Amino acid sequence: MWQVVGHNRILSLLQRSLERGALAHAYLLVGPPHVGKMTLALELAKALNCEAADPPCGECASCHKIALGKHADVQIIGVTQDANSAEARPRVEISIDQIREMQHSASLPPFEGKHKVFIINGAELLSIEAANCLLKTLEEPEGRVIFILLTTNDRRLPATVVSRCQRLELPPLAATEIEAALDNGWGVEPSKAKLLSRLCRGCLGWAISAVSDDTLLQQRGERLNRLLDLANADYEERFTYATQLATQFSQNREPVLEVLDFWREWWRDLLLAKVGSSETITNIDMSSTIVDWAKGYSLAQIKNFIYSIQTAGEQLRQNANPRLVLEVLMLNMPRKEGRSKEIATVLNYG
Ligand SMILES: [Zn+2]
């Protein structure tokens, strides 16, 4: 029984290949972060080494060892961050030395299992030399050795490497599927399961992390507060924030791109509320605020700003000047209608 939520098409394909003894010698699993690539890779490693009649059983000694990361024939290769390293910045690529070491290990017969399985996590981070070195191995497959490359973006891998692998794409899961899994498999209480299933954008791994790690929801709360503040802020405040984000972007892009994704989702929720589909919004715990806000903007304002967020994200990814891009975005953020009325009310009562 595969311990994987969703991805049924891929599972039945792998199951059929296993039964026929016709597995590829290299797979490339492509999908967004936390969608389940590593889980699937480990399940495949279990299936290949399981001692039971109907693999992967998840219960035999071999399956247990793989789950604990203690099976001698199943290795994970990825970017390592050595806390004691003398390097000022942690290494951000998979080096040729790591691939050479893997090749040496692959040339030896399995130590305790039936197959050697090498999982390359974050394959888009292979250095050019490492990718070329790996290519030789992929071109001359050895029996009983399987490579599983995991990546969020296969366009960042050399086409020659991609073409040597069987490519399997893991799309985001449906919110209903995730909600059911959180409820049944992880015992998450229903309202939290519903919220997380929407916030995780189809990536179960994120939702599971958020169950045990409160900081993920806290971070979302902070982003939400900031966004709510900015909608009513003057240009000075918005530009100060744009400068902060631009500085952050020059150090680490991902959190800034995540903020933009978060904004786009919020404004998409406003759009859905505006057209009367508020039952499908993402931020369901904020639904009354969203319905209320939607009344303060015209449909055109909402659509235009979603487009602006989208454009800003694309420009940042294409290395445009981050400060300029973010300032333009701040200028484009519409003001809520009726804001002057709110201020007038405050003044009257003040
Ligand atoms: Zn087993």
XYZ file of C-alpha atoms and ligand atoms in Angstrom:
351
model
C 0.000 0.000 0.000
C 1.602 3.265 -1.127
C 1.561 5.830 1.676
C 0.950 8.693 -0.719
C -2.029 11.060 -0.775
C -3.321 11.705 -4.316
C -1.162 11.390 -7.438
C -3.128 8.274 -8.380
C -2.185 8.298 -12.048
C 1.534 8.242 -11.223
C 1.075 5.565 -8.579
C -0.748 3.220 -10.939
C 1.911 3.805 -13.588
C 4.698 2.937 -11.138
C 2.741 -0.028 -9.805
C 2.285 -1.441 -13.316
C 5.972 -0.928 -14.123
C 6.973 -2.657 -10.888
C 4.745 -5.652 -11.600
C 6.188 -6.006 -15.084
C 9.744 -5.414 -13.901
C 9.848 -2.551 -16.365
C 10.869 0.435 -14.237
C 12.923 3.173 -15.834
C 16.458 3.497 -14.473
C 15.945 7.210 -13.849
C 12.879 9.234 -12.911
C 12.440 12.978 -12.774
C 9.712 14.079 -10.370
C 8.611 17.640 -11.110
C 6.281 19.642 -8.882
C 5.997 22.630 -6.531
C 7.670 22.570 -3.090
C 5.952 20.272 -0.538
C 3.680 18.631 -3.120
C 4.968 15.169 -2.178
C 7.985 14.476 -4.403
C 10.228 13.165 -1.611
C 7.405 11.087 -0.119
C 6.785 9.465 -3.497
C 10.516 8.865 -4.076
C 10.880 7.156 -0.685
C 7.781 5.039 -1.330
C 9.290 3.926 -4.636
C 12.543 3.085 -2.818
C 10.484 1.036 -0.330
C 8.610 -0.726 -3.135
C 11.929 -1.701 -4.749
C 13.401 -3.129 -1.559
C 10.320 -4.369 0.320
C 10.364 -7.926 1.634
C 6.574 -8.430 1.537
C 4.502 -10.017 -1.219
C 2.669 -6.775 -2.017
C 5.248 -3.982 -1.918
C 5.561 -1.399 -0.474
C 4.173 -2.847 2.768
C 5.467 -0.070 5.032
C 5.932 -2.624 7.822
C 8.888 -4.889 7.014
C 12.406 -4.158 8.310
C 13.461 -2.739 4.956
C 10.484 -0.348 4.687
C 11.096 0.793 8.271
C 14.772 1.483 7.653
C 13.990 3.525 4.559
C 11.373 5.552 6.434
C 13.978 6.300 9.133
C 16.664 7.191 6.583
C 18.806 4.262 7.751
C 18.816 1.921 4.764
C 22.324 1.506 3.379
C 21.111 1.251 -0.225
C 18.869 4.314 -0.254
C 20.740 7.598 -0.323
C 19.567 11.179 -0.569
C 21.858 13.689 -2.246
C 21.165 17.397 -1.923
C 22.582 20.742 -0.923
C 24.156 20.326 2.474
C 24.445 23.194 4.895
C 27.363 22.562 7.172
C 27.025 24.741 10.272
C 30.762 24.418 10.954
C 31.742 25.388 7.451
C 34.279 28.170 7.101
C 32.423 29.418 4.015
C 30.695 32.751 4.579
C 27.611 31.676 2.629
C 26.297 28.128 2.618
C 26.918 26.205 -0.565
C 23.949 26.518 -2.876
C 24.724 23.836 -5.402
C 25.167 20.095 -5.595
C 28.840 19.616 -6.349
C 30.623 17.303 -8.725
C 32.284 15.645 -5.711
C 28.889 14.626 -4.376
C 27.978 13.099 -7.754
C 31.348 11.296 -8.021
C 30.859 9.845 -4.567
C 27.381 8.724 -5.594
C 28.744 7.121 -8.771
C 31.296 5.176 -6.779
C 28.578 3.933 -4.453
C 26.370 3.065 -7.453
C 29.133 0.902 -8.921
C 29.024 -1.399 -5.875
C 26.304 -4.045 -5.483
C 23.416 -3.422 -3.061
C 24.596 -3.877 0.502
C 21.459 -5.066 2.243
C 18.558 -4.612 -0.174
C 17.563 -5.555 -3.711
C 18.114 -2.207 -5.397
C 20.252 0.838 -4.862
C 18.216 4.009 -4.970
C 19.747 7.472 -5.228
C 17.410 10.405 -4.681
C 18.765 13.756 -5.879
C 16.784 16.403 -4.035
C 16.705 19.850 -5.666
C 18.197 18.586 -8.941
C 17.971 22.122 -10.376
C 20.832 22.942 -7.982
C 23.279 20.569 -9.682
C 26.342 22.515 -10.771
C 27.043 22.334 -14.507
C 29.992 20.010 -13.882
C 27.887 17.845 -11.575
C 25.064 17.631 -14.150
C 27.516 16.633 -16.900
C 29.068 14.044 -14.640
C 25.621 12.653 -13.758
C 24.735 12.516 -17.449
C 27.393 9.857 -18.070
C 25.808 7.653 -15.417
C 22.341 8.176 -16.834
C 23.587 7.253 -20.312
C 25.061 3.960 -19.124
C 22.495 2.503 -16.738
C 23.525 -0.301 -14.437
C 21.185 -3.039 -13.246
C 19.618 -2.742 -9.800
C 20.398 0.988 -9.561
C 17.656 3.606 -9.820
C 18.058 7.374 -9.792
C 15.207 9.631 -8.763
C 15.702 13.344 -9.434
C 13.384 15.785 -7.673
C 12.926 19.311 -8.933
C 10.564 22.260 -8.701
C 11.613 23.448 -12.149
C 12.989 21.119 -14.806
C 13.669 24.027 -17.160
C 16.643 24.798 -14.923
C 18.126 21.377 -15.686
C 20.136 20.579 -18.831
C 17.811 19.134 -21.503
C 20.244 16.241 -21.924
C 19.657 15.192 -18.293
C 15.867 15.597 -18.566
C 15.768 13.499 -21.739
C 17.488 10.572 -19.978
C 14.799 10.384 -17.281
C 11.166 9.388 -17.261
C 9.451 12.640 -16.349
C 6.566 12.474 -13.886
C 4.734 15.665 -13.034
C 3.115 16.001 -9.600
C 0.390 18.641 -9.838
C -1.015 20.397 -6.745
C -3.721 18.322 -5.031
C -7.356 19.372 -4.750
C -8.239 21.206 -1.519
C -10.945 18.620 -0.760
C -8.383 15.798 -1.027
C -6.029 17.585 1.385
C -8.821 18.459 3.795
C -9.862 14.788 3.963
C -6.252 13.646 4.457
C -5.647 16.144 7.290
C -8.887 15.126 8.930
C -8.520 11.331 8.589
C -4.757 10.813 8.521
C -3.500 13.510 10.870
C -6.524 14.079 13.110
C -6.582 17.841 12.495
C -9.776 19.460 13.747
C -12.193 20.217 10.865
C -12.060 24.030 10.742
C -8.242 24.071 10.823
C -8.106 21.283 8.213
C -10.374 23.344 5.976
C -8.267 26.499 6.351
C -4.914 24.728 5.849
C -6.227 22.806 2.847
C -6.907 26.157 1.156
C -3.763 27.979 2.307
C -1.371 25.221 1.224
C -2.068 25.708 -2.519
C -2.393 22.007 -3.146
C 0.825 21.091 -1.333
C 0.039 18.682 1.491
C 3.570 18.878 2.921
C 3.101 22.558 3.758
C -0.210 21.848 5.494
C 1.351 19.044 7.564
C 4.237 21.334 8.583
C 1.719 24.013 9.598
C -0.068 21.508 11.851
C 3.018 21.057 14.029
C 4.782 24.370 13.420
C 2.749 27.416 14.469
C 5.245 29.849 12.965
C 3.881 29.207 9.454
C 0.413 30.469 10.399
C 1.959 33.283 12.465
C 3.942 34.396 9.432
C 0.783 34.371 7.342
C -0.936 36.480 10.036
C 1.884 39.031 9.915
C 1.720 39.216 6.117
C -2.021 39.650 6.312
C -1.794 42.498 8.840
C 0.796 44.259 6.744
C -1.334 43.934 3.641
C -4.414 45.290 5.429
C -2.394 48.251 6.750
C -0.932 49.083 3.352
C -4.291 49.223 1.617
C -5.144 52.261 3.727
C -1.626 53.675 3.989
C -0.351 56.843 2.319
C 2.323 56.749 -0.366
C 5.160 57.506 2.024
C 4.379 54.453 4.111
C 3.916 52.290 1.018
C 7.248 53.420 -0.454
C 9.044 52.737 2.818
C 7.673 49.220 2.662
C 8.707 48.884 -1.007
C 12.272 49.815 -0.035
C 12.277 47.242 2.777
C 11.035 44.525 0.423
C 13.595 45.497 -2.250
C 16.426 45.221 0.296
C 15.137 41.858 1.415
C 14.865 40.734 -2.213
C 18.538 41.481 -2.844
C 19.426 39.127 0.021
C 16.841 36.406 -0.469
C 14.299 36.388 -3.291
C 11.946 33.662 -2.162
C 10.233 35.345 0.829
C 9.485 38.424 -1.311
C 8.030 36.328 -4.129
C 5.969 34.514 -1.469
C 4.610 37.864 -0.256
C 3.511 38.669 -3.816
C 1.871 35.251 -4.159
C 0.096 35.919 -0.903
C -1.165 39.297 -2.148
C -2.316 37.830 -5.432
C -4.333 35.242 -3.526
C -5.877 37.889 -1.289
C -6.934 39.996 -4.255
C -8.205 36.927 -6.057
C -10.369 36.287 -2.988
C -11.724 39.833 -3.318
C -12.483 39.134 -6.975
C -14.340 35.931 -6.089
C -16.313 37.746 -3.387
C -17.083 40.570 -5.807
C -18.635 38.192 -8.332
C -20.528 36.318 -5.617
C -18.361 33.154 -5.378
C -17.072 33.725 -1.862
C -17.446 30.030 -0.961
C -14.354 29.264 -3.081
C -11.993 31.798 -1.471
C -8.623 30.760 0.012
C -8.555 32.866 3.189
C -11.788 31.422 4.555
C -11.101 32.540 8.134
C -11.247 36.129 6.814
C -14.325 35.695 4.665
C -16.434 38.431 6.277
C -13.559 40.951 5.925
C -13.101 39.888 2.301
C -16.786 40.280 1.461
C -16.738 43.679 3.167
C -13.578 44.804 1.364
C -14.870 43.645 -2.001
C -17.647 46.199 -1.680
C -15.034 48.978 -1.408
C -13.495 48.340 -4.848
C -14.790 48.188 -8.382
C -14.338 44.963 -10.338
C -11.940 46.760 -12.700
C -9.782 47.978 -9.775
C -9.469 44.447 -8.412
C -8.710 42.912 -11.817
C -6.126 45.578 -12.627
C -4.313 45.148 -9.353
C -4.177 41.350 -9.699
C -2.614 41.968 -13.097
C -0.123 44.416 -11.519
C 0.933 41.856 -8.896
C 1.362 39.228 -11.594
C 3.472 41.599 -13.693
C 5.619 42.637 -10.721
C 6.342 38.973 -9.933
C 7.376 38.290 -13.527
C 9.591 41.388 -13.657
C 11.310 40.454 -10.396
C 11.966 36.957 -11.710
C 13.484 38.536 -14.831
C 15.879 40.594 -12.712
C 14.277 44.003 -13.173
C 15.227 46.691 -10.621
C 13.382 45.428 -7.516
C 12.875 48.822 -5.899
C 11.360 50.310 -9.038
C 9.095 47.304 -9.615
C 7.853 47.326 -6.015
C 7.306 51.103 -5.960
C 5.192 50.892 -9.108
C 3.221 48.092 -7.487
C 2.592 50.259 -4.417
C 1.373 53.099 -6.648
C -0.989 50.724 -8.418
C -2.558 49.355 -5.255
C -6.037 50.877 -5.279
C -7.426 52.684 -2.286
C -10.570 51.419 -0.725
C -13.584 53.548 -1.623
C -15.140 55.163 1.399
C -11.780 55.608 3.100
C -12.293 59.360 3.432
C -15.643 58.586 5.038
C -13.905 56.323 7.601
C -11.435 59.088 8.453
C -14.245 61.630 8.722
C -16.030 59.348 11.161
C -12.896 59.011 13.261
C -12.462 62.795 13.289
C -16.060 63.364 14.313
C -15.783 61.055 17.254
C -12.201 62.081 18.068
Zn 8.012 -3.602 3.170
